[in-house]
CSV table of C-alpha atoms in Angstrom, one decimal:
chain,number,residue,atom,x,y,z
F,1,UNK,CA,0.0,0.0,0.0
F,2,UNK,CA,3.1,2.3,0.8
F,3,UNK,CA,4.6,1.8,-2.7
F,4,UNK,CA,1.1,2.6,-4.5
F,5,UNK,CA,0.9,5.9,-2.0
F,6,UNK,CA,4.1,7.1,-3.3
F,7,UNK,CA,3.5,6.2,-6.9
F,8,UNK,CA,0.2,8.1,-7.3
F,9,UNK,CA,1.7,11.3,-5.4
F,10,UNK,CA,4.2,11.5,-7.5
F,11,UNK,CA,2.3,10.6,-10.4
F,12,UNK,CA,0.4,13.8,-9.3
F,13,UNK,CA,2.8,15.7,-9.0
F,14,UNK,CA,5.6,15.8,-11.9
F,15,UNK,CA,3.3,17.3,-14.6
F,16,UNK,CA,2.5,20.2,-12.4
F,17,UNK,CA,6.4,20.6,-11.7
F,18,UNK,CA,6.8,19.9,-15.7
F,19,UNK,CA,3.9,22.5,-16.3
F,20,UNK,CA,5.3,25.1,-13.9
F,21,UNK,CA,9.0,24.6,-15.3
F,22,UNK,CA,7.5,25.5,-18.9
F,23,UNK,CA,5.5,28.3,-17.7
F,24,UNK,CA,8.1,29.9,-16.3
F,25,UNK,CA,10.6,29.8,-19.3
F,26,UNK,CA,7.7,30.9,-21.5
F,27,UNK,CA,7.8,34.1,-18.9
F,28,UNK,CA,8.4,37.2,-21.2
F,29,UNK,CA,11.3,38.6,-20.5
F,30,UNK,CA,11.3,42.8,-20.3
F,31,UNK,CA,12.8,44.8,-23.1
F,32,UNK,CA,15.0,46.6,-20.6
F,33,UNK,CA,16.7,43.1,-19.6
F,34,UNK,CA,19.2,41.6,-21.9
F,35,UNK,CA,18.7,38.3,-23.6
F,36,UNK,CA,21.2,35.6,-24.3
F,37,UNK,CA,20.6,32.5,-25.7
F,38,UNK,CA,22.8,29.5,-23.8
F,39,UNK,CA,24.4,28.0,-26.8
F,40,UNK,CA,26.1,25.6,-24.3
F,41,UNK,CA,22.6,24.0,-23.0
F,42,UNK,CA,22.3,20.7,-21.5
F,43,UNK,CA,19.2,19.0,-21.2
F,44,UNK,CA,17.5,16.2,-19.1
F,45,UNK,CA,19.9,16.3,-16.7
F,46,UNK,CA,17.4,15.4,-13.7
F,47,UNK,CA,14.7,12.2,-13.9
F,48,UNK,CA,12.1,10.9,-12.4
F,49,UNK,CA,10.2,7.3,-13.1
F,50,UNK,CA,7.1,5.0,-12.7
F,51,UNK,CA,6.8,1.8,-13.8
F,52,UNK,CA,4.5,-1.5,-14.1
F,53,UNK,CA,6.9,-4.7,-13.3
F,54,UNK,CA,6.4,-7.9,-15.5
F,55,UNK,CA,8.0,-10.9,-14.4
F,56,UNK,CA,9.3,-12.9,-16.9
F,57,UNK,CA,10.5,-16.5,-17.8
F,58,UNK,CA,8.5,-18.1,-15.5
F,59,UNK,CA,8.0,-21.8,-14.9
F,60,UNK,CA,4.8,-23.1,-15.2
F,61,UNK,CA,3.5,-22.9,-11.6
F,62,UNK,CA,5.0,-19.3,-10.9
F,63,UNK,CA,2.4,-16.6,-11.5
F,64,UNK,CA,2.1,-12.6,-10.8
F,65,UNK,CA,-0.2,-12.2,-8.4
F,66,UNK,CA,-1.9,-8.0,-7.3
F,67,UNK,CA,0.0,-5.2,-8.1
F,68,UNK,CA,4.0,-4.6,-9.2
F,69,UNK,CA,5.4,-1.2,-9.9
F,70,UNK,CA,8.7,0.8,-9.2
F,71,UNK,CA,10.1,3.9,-8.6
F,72,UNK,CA,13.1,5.5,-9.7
F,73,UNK,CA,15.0,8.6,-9.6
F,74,UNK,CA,18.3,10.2,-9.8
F,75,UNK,CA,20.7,12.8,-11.9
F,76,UNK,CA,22.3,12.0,-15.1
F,77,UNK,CA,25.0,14.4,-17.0
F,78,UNK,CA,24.0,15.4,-20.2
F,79,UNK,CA,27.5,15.1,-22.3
F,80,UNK,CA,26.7,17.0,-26.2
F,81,UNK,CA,28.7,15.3,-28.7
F,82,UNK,CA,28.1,17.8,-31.9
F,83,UNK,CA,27.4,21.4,-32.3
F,84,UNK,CA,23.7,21.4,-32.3
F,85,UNK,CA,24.1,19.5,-29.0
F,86,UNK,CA,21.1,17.5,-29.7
F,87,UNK,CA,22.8,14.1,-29.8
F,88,UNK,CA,24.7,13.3,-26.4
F,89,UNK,CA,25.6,10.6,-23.9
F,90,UNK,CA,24.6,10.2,-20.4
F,91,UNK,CA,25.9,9.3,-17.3
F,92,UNK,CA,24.6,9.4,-14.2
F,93,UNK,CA,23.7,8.4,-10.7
F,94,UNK,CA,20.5,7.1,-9.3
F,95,UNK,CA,17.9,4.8,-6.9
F,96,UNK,CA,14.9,2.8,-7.3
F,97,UNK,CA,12.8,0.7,-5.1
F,98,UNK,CA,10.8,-2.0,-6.6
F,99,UNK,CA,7.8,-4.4,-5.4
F,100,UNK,CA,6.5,-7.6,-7.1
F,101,UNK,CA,3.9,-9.5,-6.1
F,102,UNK,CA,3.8,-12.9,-7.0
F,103,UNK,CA,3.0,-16.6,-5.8
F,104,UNK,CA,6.5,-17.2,-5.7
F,105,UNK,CA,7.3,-18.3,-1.7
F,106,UNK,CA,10.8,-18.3,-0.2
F,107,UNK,CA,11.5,-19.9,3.1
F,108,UNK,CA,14.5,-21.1,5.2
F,109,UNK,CA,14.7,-24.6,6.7
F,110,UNK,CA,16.4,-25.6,9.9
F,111,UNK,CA,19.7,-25.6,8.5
F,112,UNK,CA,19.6,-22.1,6.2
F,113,UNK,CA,19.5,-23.7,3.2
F,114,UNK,CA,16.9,-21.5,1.2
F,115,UNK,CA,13.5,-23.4,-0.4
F,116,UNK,CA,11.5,-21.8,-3.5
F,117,UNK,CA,7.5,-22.9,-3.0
F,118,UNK,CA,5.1,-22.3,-5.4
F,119,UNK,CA,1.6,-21.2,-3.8
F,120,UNK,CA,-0.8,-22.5,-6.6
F,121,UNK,CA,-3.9,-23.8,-5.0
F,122,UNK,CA,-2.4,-22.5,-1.6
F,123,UNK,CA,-4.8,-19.5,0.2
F,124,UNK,CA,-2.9,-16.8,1.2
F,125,UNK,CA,-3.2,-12.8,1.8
F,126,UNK,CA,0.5,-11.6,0.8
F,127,UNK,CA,3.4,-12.5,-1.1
F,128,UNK,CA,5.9,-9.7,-2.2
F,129,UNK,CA,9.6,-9.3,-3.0
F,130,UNK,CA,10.3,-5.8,-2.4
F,131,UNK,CA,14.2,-4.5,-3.2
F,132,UNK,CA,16.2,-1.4,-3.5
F,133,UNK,CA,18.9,-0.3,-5.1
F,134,UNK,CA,21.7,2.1,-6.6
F,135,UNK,CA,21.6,2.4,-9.8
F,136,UNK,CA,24.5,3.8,-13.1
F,137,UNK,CA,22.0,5.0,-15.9
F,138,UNK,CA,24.0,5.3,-19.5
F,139,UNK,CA,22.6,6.4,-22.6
F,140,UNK,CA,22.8,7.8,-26.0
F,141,UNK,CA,20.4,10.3,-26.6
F,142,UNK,CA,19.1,12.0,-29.6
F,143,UNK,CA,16.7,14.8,-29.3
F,144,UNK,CA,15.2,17.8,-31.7
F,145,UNK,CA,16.1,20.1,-29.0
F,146,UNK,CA,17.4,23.6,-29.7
F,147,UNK,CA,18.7,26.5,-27.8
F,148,UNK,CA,15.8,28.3,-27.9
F,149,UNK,CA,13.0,25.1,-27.8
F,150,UNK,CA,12.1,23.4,-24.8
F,151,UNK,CA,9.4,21.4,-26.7
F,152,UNK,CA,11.2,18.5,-28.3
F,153,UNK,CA,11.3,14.8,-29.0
F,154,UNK,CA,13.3,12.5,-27.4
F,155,UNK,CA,14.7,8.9,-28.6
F,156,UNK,CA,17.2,7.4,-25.5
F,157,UNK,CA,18.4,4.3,-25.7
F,158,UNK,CA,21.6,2.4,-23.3
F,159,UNK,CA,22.1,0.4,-20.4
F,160,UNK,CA,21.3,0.5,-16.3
F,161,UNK,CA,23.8,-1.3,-13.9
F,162,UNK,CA,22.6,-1.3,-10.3
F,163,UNK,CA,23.0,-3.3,-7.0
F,164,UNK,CA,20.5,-4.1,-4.7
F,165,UNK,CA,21.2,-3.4,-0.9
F,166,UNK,CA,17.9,-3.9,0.6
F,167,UNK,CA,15.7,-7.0,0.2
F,168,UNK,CA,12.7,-7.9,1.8
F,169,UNK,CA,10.3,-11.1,0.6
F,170,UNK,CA,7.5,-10.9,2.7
F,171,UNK,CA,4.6,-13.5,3.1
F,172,UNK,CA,1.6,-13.6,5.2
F,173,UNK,CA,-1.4,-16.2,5.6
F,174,UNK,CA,-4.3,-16.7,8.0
F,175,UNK,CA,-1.7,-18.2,10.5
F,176,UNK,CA,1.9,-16.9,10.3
F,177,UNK,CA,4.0,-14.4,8.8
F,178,UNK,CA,7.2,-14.8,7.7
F,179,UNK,CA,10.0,-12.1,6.5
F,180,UNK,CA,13.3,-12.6,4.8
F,181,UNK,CA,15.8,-10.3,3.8
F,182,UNK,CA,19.2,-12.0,3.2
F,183,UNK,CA,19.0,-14.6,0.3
F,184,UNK,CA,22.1,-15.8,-1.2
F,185,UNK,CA,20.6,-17.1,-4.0
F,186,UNK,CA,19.4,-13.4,-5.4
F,187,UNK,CA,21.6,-12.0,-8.2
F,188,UNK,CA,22.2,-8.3,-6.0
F,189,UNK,CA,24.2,-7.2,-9.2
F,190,UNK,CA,21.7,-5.7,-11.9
F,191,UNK,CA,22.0,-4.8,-15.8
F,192,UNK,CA,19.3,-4.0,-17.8
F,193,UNK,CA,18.8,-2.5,-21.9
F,194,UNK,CA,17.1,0.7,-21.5
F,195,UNK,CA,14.4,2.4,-24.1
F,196,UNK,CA,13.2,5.9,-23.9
F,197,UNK,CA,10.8,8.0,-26.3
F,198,UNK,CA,8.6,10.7,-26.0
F,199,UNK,CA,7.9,14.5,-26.6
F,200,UNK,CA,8.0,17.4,-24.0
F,201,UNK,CA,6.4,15.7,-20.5
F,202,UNK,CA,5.4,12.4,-21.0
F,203,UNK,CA,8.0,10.2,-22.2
F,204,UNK,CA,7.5,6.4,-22.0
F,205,UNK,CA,10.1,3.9,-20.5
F,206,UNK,CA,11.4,0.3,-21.1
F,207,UNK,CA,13.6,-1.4,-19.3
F,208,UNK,CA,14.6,-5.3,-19.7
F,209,UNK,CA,16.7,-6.9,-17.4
F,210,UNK,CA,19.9,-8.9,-18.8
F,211,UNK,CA,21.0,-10.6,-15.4
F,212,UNK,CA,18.2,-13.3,-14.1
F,213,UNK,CA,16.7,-12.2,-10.7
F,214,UNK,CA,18.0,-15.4,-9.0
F,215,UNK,CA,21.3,-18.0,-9.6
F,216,UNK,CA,21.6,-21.1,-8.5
F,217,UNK,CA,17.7,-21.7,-7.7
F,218,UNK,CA,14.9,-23.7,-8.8
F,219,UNK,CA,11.9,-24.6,-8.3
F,220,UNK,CA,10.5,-28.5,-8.4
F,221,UNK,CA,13.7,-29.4,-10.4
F,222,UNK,CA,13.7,-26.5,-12.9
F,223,UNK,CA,15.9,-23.9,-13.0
F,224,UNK,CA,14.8,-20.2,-12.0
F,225,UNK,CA,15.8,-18.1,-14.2
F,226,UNK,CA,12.8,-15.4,-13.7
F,227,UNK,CA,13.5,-11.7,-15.1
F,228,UNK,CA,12.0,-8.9,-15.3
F,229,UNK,CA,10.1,-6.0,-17.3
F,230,UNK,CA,9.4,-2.5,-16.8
F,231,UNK,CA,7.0,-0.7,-18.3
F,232,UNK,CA,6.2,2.7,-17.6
F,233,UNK,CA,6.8,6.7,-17.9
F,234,UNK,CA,9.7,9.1,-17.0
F,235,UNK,CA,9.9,12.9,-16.4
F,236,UNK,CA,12.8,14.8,-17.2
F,237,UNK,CA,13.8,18.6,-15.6
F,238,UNK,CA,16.2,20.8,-16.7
């Protein structure tokens, strides 16, 4: 319920910062103050992002149960590579939290060693993998942008490495409750392709992950290599 609070404030929120941003370079500027145009402009240099999660390459019995969305955030520098400076590369800095729920159980026997249980058929009120991370966003971008435009379109396409330093898989029936957060089996190292397009505001967001979510796992003698898909919009300022 947290997650989905935060999602829709936000949601909420970035087109009216978006709006206000445009309005205000839109502001006439008096005749009595001089007016330069910045022929050294960078753009996108600041992001915000929602997504819907997909999990993918699942065995048979693993299913995505309720809701599965992510947030992301962070500062990338915009690096023009010709004169127009509308093509460039990206590198930045940045963090996301993500939630999937799914029927996907984890537990721990006596001994530690980790057990992957499938709830099909099996009543239950929550299970969710939750996990945040740091993440390295770079791209190459190519944009109609102009010194003097702040209305453009946008093609961004590259890579996000990350590492997950918090993990929580949380499950909860009629009669227990059970929490884990360290699992050696989860792959904390992340890489993902990245697609961006969109014009002005709304821009939408792909991201496919290259690294499996698990190693050396499976479930009912078949390997778990689940990944994942996100699907969604980001906001760009400044």
């Amino acid at each position: 319920m947290r997650i989905k609070l935060i999602i829709l404030t936000l949601t909420l929120l970035f087109p009216v910062l978006s709006i206000a941003q445009e309005d205000e370079r839109q502001y006439k500027i008096p005749d009595s103050v001089p007016f330069t145009i910045d022929s050294l402009y960078r753009e996108d240099q600041f992001y915000v992002g929602f997504s819907f999660n997909l999990i993918t390459n699942k065995p048979e019995a693993v299913s995505q149960e309720s809701f599965s969305g992510g947030i992301n955030l962070g500062v990338i520098r915009d690096i023009p590579l010709n004169e127009r400076r509308n093509i460039a590369l990206g590198l930045g800095i940045g963090w996301g939290i993500d939630s999937y729920g799914q029927n996907l159980r984890i537990t721990k026997s006596a001994s530690g060693v980790t057990e992957f249980q499938s709830l099909e058929d099996i009543d239950y009120d929550t299970n969710r993998y939750t996990t945040q991370q740091f993440e390295l966003p770079f791209e190459f971008r190519w944009r109609t942008s102009t010194s003097e435009s702040y209305k453009f379109w946008r093609i961004y396409t590259g890579v996000r490495l990350g590492y997950i330093y918090n993990f929580r898989s949380n499950y909860k029936d009629d009669a227990e409750q059970s929490v884990i957060n360290d699992l050696s089996e989860l792959n904390k190292f992340r890489a993902g392709a990245t697609f961006t397009f969109g014009y002005n505001t709304f821009n939408f967001h792909f991201y496919y992950s290259l690294i499996p979510f698990f190693k050396d796992a499976s479930l009912q003698n078949e390997s778990l290599d689940v990944s994942t898909l996100k699907i969604g919009l980001t906001f760009y300022i400044l």
